[in-house]
PDB file of C-alpha atoms in Angstrom:
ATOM      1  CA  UNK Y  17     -79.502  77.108-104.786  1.00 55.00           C
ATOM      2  CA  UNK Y  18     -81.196  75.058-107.367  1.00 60.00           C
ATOM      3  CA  UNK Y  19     -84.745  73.527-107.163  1.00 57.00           C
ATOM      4  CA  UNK Y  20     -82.364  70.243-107.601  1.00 57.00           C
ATOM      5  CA  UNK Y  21     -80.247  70.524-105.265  1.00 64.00           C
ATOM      6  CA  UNK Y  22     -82.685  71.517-103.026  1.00 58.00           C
ATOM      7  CA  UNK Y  23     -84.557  68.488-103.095  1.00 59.00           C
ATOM      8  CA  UNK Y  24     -81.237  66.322-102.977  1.00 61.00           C
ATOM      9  CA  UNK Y  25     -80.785  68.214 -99.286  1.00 63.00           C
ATOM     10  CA  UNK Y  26     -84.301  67.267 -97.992  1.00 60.00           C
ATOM     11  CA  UNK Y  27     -83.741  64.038 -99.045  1.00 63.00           C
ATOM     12  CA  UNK Y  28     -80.706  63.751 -97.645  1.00 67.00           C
ATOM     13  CA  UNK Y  29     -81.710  65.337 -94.352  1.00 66.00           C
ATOM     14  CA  UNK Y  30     -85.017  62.863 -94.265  1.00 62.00           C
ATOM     15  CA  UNK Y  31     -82.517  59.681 -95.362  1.00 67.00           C
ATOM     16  CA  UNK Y  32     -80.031  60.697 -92.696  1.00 68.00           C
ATOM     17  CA  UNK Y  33     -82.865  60.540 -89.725  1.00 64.00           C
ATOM     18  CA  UNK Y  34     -84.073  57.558 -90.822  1.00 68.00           C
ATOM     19  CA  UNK Y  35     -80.930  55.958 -90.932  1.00 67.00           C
ATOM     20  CA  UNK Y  36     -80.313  57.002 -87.293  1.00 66.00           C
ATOM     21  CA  UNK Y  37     -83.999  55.671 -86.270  1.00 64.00           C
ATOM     22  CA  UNK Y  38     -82.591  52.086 -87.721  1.00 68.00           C
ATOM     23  CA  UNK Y  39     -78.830  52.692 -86.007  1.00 70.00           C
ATOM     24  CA  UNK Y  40     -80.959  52.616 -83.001  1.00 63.00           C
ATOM     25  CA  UNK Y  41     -82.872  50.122 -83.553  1.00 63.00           C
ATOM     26  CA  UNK Y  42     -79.836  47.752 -84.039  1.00 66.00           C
ATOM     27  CA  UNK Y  43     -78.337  48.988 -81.075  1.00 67.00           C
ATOM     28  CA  UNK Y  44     -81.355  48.681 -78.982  1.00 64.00           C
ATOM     29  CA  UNK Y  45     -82.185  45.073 -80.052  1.00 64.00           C
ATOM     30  CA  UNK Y  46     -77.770  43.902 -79.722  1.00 67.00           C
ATOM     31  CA  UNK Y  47     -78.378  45.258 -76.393  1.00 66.00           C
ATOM     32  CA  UNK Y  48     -80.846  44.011 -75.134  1.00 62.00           C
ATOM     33  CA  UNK Y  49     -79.704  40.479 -76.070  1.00 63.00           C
ATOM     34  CA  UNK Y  50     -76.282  40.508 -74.901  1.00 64.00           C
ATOM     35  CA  UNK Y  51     -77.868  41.561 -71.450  1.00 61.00           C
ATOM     36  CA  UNK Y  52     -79.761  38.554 -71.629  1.00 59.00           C
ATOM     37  CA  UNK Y  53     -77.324  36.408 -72.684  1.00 60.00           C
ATOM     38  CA  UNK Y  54     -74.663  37.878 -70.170  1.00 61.00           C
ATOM     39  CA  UNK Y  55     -76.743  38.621 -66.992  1.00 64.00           C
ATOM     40  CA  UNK Y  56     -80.364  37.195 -67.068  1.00 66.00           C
ATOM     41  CA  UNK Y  57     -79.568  33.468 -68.960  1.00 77.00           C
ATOM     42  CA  UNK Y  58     -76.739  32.988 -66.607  1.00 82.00           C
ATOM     43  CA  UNK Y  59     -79.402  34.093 -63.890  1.00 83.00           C
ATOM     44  CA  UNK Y  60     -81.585  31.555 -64.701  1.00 85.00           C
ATOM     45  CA  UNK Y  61     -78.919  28.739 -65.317  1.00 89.00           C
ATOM     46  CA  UNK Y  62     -77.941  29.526 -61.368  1.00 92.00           C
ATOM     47  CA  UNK Y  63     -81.337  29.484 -60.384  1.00 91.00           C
ATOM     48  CA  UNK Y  64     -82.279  25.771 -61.954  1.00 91.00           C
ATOM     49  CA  UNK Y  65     -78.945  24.461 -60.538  1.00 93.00           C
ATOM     50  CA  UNK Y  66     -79.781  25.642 -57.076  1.00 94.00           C
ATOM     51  CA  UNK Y  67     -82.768  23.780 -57.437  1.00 94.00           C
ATOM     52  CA  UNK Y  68     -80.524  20.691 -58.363  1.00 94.00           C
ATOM     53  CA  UNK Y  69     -78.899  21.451 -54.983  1.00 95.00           C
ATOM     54  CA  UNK Y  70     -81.647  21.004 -53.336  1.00 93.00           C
ATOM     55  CA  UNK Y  71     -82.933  17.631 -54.756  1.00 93.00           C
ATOM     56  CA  UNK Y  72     -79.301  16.273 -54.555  1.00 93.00           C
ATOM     57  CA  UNK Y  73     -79.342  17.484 -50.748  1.00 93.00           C
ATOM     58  CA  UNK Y  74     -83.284  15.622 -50.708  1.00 92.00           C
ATOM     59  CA  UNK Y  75     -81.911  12.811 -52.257  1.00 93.00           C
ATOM     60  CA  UNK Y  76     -78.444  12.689 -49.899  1.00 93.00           C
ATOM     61  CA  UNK Y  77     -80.593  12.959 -46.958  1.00 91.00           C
ATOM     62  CA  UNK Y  78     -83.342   9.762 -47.774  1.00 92.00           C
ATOM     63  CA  UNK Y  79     -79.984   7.359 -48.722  1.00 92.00           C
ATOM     64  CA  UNK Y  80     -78.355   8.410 -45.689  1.00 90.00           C
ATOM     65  CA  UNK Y  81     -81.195   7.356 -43.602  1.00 89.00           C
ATOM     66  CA  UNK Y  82     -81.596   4.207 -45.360  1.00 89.00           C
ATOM     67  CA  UNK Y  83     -78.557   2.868 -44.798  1.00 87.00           C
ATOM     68  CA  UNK Y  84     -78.823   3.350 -41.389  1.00 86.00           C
ATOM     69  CA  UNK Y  85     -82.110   1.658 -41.271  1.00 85.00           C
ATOM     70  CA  UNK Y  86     -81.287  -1.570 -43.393  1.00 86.00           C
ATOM     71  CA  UNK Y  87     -78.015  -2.562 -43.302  1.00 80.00           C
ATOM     72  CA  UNK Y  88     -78.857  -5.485 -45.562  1.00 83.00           C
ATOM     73  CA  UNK Y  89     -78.671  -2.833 -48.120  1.00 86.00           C
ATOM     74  CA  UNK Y  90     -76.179  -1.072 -47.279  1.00 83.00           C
ATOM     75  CA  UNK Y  91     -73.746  -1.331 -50.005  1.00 85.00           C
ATOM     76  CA  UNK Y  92     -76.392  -0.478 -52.531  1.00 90.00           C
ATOM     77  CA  UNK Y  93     -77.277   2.526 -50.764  1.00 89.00           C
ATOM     78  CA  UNK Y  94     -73.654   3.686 -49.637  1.00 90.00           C
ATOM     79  CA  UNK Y  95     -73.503   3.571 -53.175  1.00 91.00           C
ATOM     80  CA  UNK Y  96     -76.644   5.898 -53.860  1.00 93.00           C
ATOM     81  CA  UNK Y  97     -75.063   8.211 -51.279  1.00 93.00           C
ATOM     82  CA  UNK Y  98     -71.728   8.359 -53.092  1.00 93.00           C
ATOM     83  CA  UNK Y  99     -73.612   9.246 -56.837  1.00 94.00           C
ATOM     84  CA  UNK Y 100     -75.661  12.037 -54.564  1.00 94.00           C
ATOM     85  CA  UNK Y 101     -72.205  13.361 -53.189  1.00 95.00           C
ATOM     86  CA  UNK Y 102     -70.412  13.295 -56.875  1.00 95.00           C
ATOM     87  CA  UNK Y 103     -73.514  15.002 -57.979  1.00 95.00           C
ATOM     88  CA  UNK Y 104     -73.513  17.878 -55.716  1.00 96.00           C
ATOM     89  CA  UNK Y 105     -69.995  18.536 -56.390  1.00 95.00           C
ATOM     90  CA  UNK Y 106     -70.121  18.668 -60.108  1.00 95.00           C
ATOM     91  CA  UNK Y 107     -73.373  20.951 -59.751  1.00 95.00           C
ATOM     92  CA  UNK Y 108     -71.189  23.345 -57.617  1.00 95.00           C
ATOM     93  CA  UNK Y 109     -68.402  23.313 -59.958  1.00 94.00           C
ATOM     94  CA  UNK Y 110     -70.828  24.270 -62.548  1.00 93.00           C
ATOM     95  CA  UNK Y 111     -72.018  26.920 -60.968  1.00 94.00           C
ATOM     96  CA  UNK Y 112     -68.813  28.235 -59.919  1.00 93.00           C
ATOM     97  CA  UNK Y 113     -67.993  28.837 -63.768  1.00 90.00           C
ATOM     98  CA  UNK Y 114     -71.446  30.978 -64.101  1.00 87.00           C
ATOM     99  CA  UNK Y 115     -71.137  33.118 -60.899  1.00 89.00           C
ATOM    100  CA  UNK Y 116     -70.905  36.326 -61.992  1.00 78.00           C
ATOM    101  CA  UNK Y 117     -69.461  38.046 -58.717  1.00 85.00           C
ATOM    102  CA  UNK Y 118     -67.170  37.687 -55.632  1.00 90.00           C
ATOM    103  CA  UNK Y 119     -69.822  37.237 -53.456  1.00 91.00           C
ATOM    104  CA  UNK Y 120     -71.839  34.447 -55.317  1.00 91.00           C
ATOM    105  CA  UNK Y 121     -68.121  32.770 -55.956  1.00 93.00           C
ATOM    106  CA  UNK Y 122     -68.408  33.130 -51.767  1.00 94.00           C
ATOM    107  CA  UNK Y 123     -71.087  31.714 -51.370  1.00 95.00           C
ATOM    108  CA  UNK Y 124     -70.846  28.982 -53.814  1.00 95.00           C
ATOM    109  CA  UNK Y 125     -67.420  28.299 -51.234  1.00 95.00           C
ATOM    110  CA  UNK Y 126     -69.089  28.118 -48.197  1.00 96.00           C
ATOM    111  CA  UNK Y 127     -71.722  25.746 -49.802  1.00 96.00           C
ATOM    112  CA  UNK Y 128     -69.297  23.859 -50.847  1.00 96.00           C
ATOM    113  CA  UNK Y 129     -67.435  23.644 -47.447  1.00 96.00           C
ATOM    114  CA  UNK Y 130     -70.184  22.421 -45.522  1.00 95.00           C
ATOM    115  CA  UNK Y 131     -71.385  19.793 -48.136  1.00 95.00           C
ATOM    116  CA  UNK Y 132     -67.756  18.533 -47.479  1.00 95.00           C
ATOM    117  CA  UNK Y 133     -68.250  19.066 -43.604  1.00 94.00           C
ATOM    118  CA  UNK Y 134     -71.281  17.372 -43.884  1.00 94.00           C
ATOM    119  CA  UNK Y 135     -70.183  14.409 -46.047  1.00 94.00           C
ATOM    120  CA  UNK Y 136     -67.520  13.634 -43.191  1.00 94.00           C
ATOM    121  CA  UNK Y 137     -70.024  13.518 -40.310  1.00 93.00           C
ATOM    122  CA  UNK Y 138     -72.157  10.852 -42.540  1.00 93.00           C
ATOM    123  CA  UNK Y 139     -69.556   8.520 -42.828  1.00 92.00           C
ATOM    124  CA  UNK Y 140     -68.349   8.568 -39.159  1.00 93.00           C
ATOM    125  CA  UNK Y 141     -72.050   7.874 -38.280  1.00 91.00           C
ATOM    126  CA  UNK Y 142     -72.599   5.603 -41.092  1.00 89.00           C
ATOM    127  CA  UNK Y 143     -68.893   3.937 -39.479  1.00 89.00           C
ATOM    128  CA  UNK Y 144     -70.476   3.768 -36.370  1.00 89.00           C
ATOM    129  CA  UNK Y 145     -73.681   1.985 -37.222  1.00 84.00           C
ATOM    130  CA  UNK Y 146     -71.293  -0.535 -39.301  1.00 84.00           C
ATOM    131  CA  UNK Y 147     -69.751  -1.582 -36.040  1.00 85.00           C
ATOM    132  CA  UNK Y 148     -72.819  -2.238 -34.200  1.00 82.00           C
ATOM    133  CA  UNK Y 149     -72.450   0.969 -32.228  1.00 86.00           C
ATOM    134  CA  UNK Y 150     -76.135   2.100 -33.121  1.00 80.00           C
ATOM    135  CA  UNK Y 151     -76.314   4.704 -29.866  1.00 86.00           C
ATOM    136  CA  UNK Y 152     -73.307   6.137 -30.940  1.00 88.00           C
ATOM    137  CA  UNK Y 153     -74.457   6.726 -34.549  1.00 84.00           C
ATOM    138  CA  UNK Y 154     -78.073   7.873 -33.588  1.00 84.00           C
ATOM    139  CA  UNK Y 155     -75.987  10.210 -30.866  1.00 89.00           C
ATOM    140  CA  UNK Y 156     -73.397  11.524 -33.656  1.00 89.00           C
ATOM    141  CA  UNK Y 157     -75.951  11.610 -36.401  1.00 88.00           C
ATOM    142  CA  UNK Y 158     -78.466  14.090 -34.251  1.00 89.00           C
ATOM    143  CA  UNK Y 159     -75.723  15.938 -33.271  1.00 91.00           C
ATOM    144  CA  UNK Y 160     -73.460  16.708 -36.434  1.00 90.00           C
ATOM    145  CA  UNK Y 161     -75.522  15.430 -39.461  1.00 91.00           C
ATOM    146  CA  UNK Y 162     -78.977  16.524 -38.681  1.00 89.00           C
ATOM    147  CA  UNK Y 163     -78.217  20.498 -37.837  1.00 91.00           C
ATOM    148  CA  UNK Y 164     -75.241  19.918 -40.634  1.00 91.00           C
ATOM    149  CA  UNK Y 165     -77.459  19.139 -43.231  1.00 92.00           C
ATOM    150  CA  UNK Y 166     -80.339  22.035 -42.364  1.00 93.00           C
ATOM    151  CA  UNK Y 167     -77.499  24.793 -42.454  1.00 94.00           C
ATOM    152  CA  UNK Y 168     -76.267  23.695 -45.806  1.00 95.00           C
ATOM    153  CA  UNK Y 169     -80.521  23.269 -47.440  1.00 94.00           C
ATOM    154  CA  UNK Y 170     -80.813  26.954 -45.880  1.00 95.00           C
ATOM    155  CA  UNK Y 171     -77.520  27.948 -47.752  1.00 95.00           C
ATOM    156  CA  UNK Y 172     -78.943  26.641 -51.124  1.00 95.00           C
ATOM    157  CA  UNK Y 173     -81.428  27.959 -50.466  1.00 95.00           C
ATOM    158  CA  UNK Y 174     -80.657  31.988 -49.967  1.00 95.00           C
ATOM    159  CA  UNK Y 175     -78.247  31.547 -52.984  1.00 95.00           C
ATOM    160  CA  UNK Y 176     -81.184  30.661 -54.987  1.00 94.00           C
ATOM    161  CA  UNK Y 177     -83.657  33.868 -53.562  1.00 93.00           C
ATOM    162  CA  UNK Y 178     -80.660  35.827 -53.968  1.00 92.00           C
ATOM    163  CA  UNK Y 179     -80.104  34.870 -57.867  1.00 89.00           C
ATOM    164  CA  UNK Y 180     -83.962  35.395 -58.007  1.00 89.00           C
ATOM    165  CA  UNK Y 181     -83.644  38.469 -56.749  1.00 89.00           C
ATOM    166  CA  UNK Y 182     -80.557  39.998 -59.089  1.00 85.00           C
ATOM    167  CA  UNK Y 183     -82.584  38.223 -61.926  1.00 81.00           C
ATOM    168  CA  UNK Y 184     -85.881  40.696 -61.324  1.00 82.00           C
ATOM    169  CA  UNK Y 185     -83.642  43.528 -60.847  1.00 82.00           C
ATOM    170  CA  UNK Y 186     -82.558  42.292 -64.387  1.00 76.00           C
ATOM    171  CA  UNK Y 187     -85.057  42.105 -66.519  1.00 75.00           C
ATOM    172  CA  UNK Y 188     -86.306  45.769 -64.541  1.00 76.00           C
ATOM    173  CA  UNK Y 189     -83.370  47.357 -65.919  1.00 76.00           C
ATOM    174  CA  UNK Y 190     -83.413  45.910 -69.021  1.00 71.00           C
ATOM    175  CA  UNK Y 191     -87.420  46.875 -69.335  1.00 70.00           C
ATOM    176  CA  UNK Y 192     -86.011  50.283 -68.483  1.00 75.00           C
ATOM    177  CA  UNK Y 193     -83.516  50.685 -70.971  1.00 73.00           C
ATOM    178  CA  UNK Y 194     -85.568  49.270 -73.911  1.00 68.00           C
ATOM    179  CA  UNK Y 195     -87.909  51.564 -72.867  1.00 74.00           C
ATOM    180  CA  UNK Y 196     -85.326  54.628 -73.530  1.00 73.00           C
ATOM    181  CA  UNK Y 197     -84.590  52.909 -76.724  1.00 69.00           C
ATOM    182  CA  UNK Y 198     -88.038  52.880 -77.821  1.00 72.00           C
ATOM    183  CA  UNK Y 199     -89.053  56.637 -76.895  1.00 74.00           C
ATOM    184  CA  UNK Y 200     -85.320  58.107 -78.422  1.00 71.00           C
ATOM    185  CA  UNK Y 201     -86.615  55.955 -81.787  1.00 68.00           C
ATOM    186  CA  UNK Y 202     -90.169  57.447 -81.297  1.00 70.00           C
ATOM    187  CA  UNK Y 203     -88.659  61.004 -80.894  1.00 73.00           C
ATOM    188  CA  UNK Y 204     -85.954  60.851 -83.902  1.00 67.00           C
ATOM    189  CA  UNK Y 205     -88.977  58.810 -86.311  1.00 67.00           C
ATOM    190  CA  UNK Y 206     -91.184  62.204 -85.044  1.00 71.00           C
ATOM    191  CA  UNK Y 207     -88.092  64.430 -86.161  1.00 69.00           C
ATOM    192  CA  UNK Y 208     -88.015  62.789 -89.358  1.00 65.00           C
ATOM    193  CA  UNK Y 209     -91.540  63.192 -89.898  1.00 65.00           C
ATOM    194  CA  UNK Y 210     -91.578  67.096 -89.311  1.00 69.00           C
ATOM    195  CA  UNK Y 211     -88.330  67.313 -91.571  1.00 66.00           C
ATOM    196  CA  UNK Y 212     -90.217  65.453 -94.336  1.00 64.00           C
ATOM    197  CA  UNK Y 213     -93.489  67.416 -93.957  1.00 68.00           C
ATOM    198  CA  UNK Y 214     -91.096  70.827 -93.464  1.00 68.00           C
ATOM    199  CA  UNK Y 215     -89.159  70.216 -96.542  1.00 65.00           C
ATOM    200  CA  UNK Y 216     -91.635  69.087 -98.387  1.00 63.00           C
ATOM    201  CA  UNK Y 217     -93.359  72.568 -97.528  1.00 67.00           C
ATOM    202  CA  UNK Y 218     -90.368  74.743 -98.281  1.00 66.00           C
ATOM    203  CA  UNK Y 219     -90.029  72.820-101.567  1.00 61.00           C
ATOM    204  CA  UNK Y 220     -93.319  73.067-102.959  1.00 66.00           C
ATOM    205  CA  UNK Y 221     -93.163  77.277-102.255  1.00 67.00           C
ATOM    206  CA  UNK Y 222     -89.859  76.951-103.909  1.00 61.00           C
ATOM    207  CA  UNK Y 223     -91.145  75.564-106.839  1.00 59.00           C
ATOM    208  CA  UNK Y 224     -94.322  77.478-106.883  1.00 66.00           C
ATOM    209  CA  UNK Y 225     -92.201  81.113-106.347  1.00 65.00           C
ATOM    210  CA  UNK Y 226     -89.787  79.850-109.072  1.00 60.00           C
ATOM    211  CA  UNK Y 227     -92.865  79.115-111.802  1.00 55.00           C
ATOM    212  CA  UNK Y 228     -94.202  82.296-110.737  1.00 60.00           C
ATOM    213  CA  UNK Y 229     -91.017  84.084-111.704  1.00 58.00           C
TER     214      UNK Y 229
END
């Protein structure tokens, strides 16, 4: 073989490596942001509209109390109470379209059942207290809204630790594979190095055997 040729081929052995180092690369850095963009954003998105839950469920709970303790407002506040209700609902459906899994879509279901569940006892107390039957609304309310309404905040609430908790799991795996990335670049950028320095070696005794001669 040539002295030519033979530099072509370490050239073309060095080129090759470092166009797998950058292959790599590419892959690494497309992967890593189509796992954030399909597990940890969504993630994230579930977590802030848990938190949404939770004020709407704040918010539910100080207009249903006021319209039970001024009825001179009541229409205003009935109103409030209807907003808080069309608010949780659309937050739900929202989330329903980022769930990820069967479970969180269960979840999300049973939420949504008890907000419903929960919405009913409110208006038969809030019924009650309209006809003057104040004992019977206090009575209903304690019994049906009250224990209602603390079931459905701890709901919202173990959805949210439990997105929390997928979310760290996340960004641990993800760590972990750019991680791999990183060392298989560092290990193929070393192989490249060697090759260079290698070739570079054979070629110079190549030469220097060939001027000899």
């Amino acid at each position: 073989m040539t002295i030519g040729r033979k530099i072509i081929g370490g050239y073309a052995i060095v080129l090759a490596l470092l166009a797998l180092v950058t292959i790599v690369a590419f892959y690494s850095l497309n992967r890593v942001q189509a796992t954030y963009d399909q597990f940890l954003d969504v993630r994230e998105r579930l977590v802030s509209s848990a938190d949404e839950l939770r004020f709407e469920l704040r918010d539910q709970i100080a207009h249903y109390r006021a319209i039970l303790l001024y009825p001179d407002l009541q229409k205003k506040y009935r109103d409030d109470l209807q907003n808080d209700h069309r608010r949780f609902k659309e937050t739900v459906e929202k989330m329903r379209r980022l769930v990820l899994t069967a479970k969180g879509q269960g979840m999300l279901d049973e939420i949504a059942a008890l907000q419903s569940k929960n919405e009913q006892a409110q208006a038969r107390v809030i019924d009650l207290a309209g006809r003057g039957k104040s004992a019977e609304a206090l009575a209903l309310g304690i019994k049906e809204v009250l224990p209602g309404t603390s079931v459905l905040i701890d709901k919202v609430e173990n959805f949210r630790e439990r997105q929390l908790k997928l979310m760290e799991e996340g960004r641990a795996e993800l760590a972990a594979t750019v991680n791999l990335f990183m060392l298989t670049m560092a290990i193929v950028s070393l192989l490249g190095l060697v090759a260079g320095i290698g070739i570079g070696f054979y070629l110079s005794r190549a030469i220097t055997r060939q001027l000899r001669e």
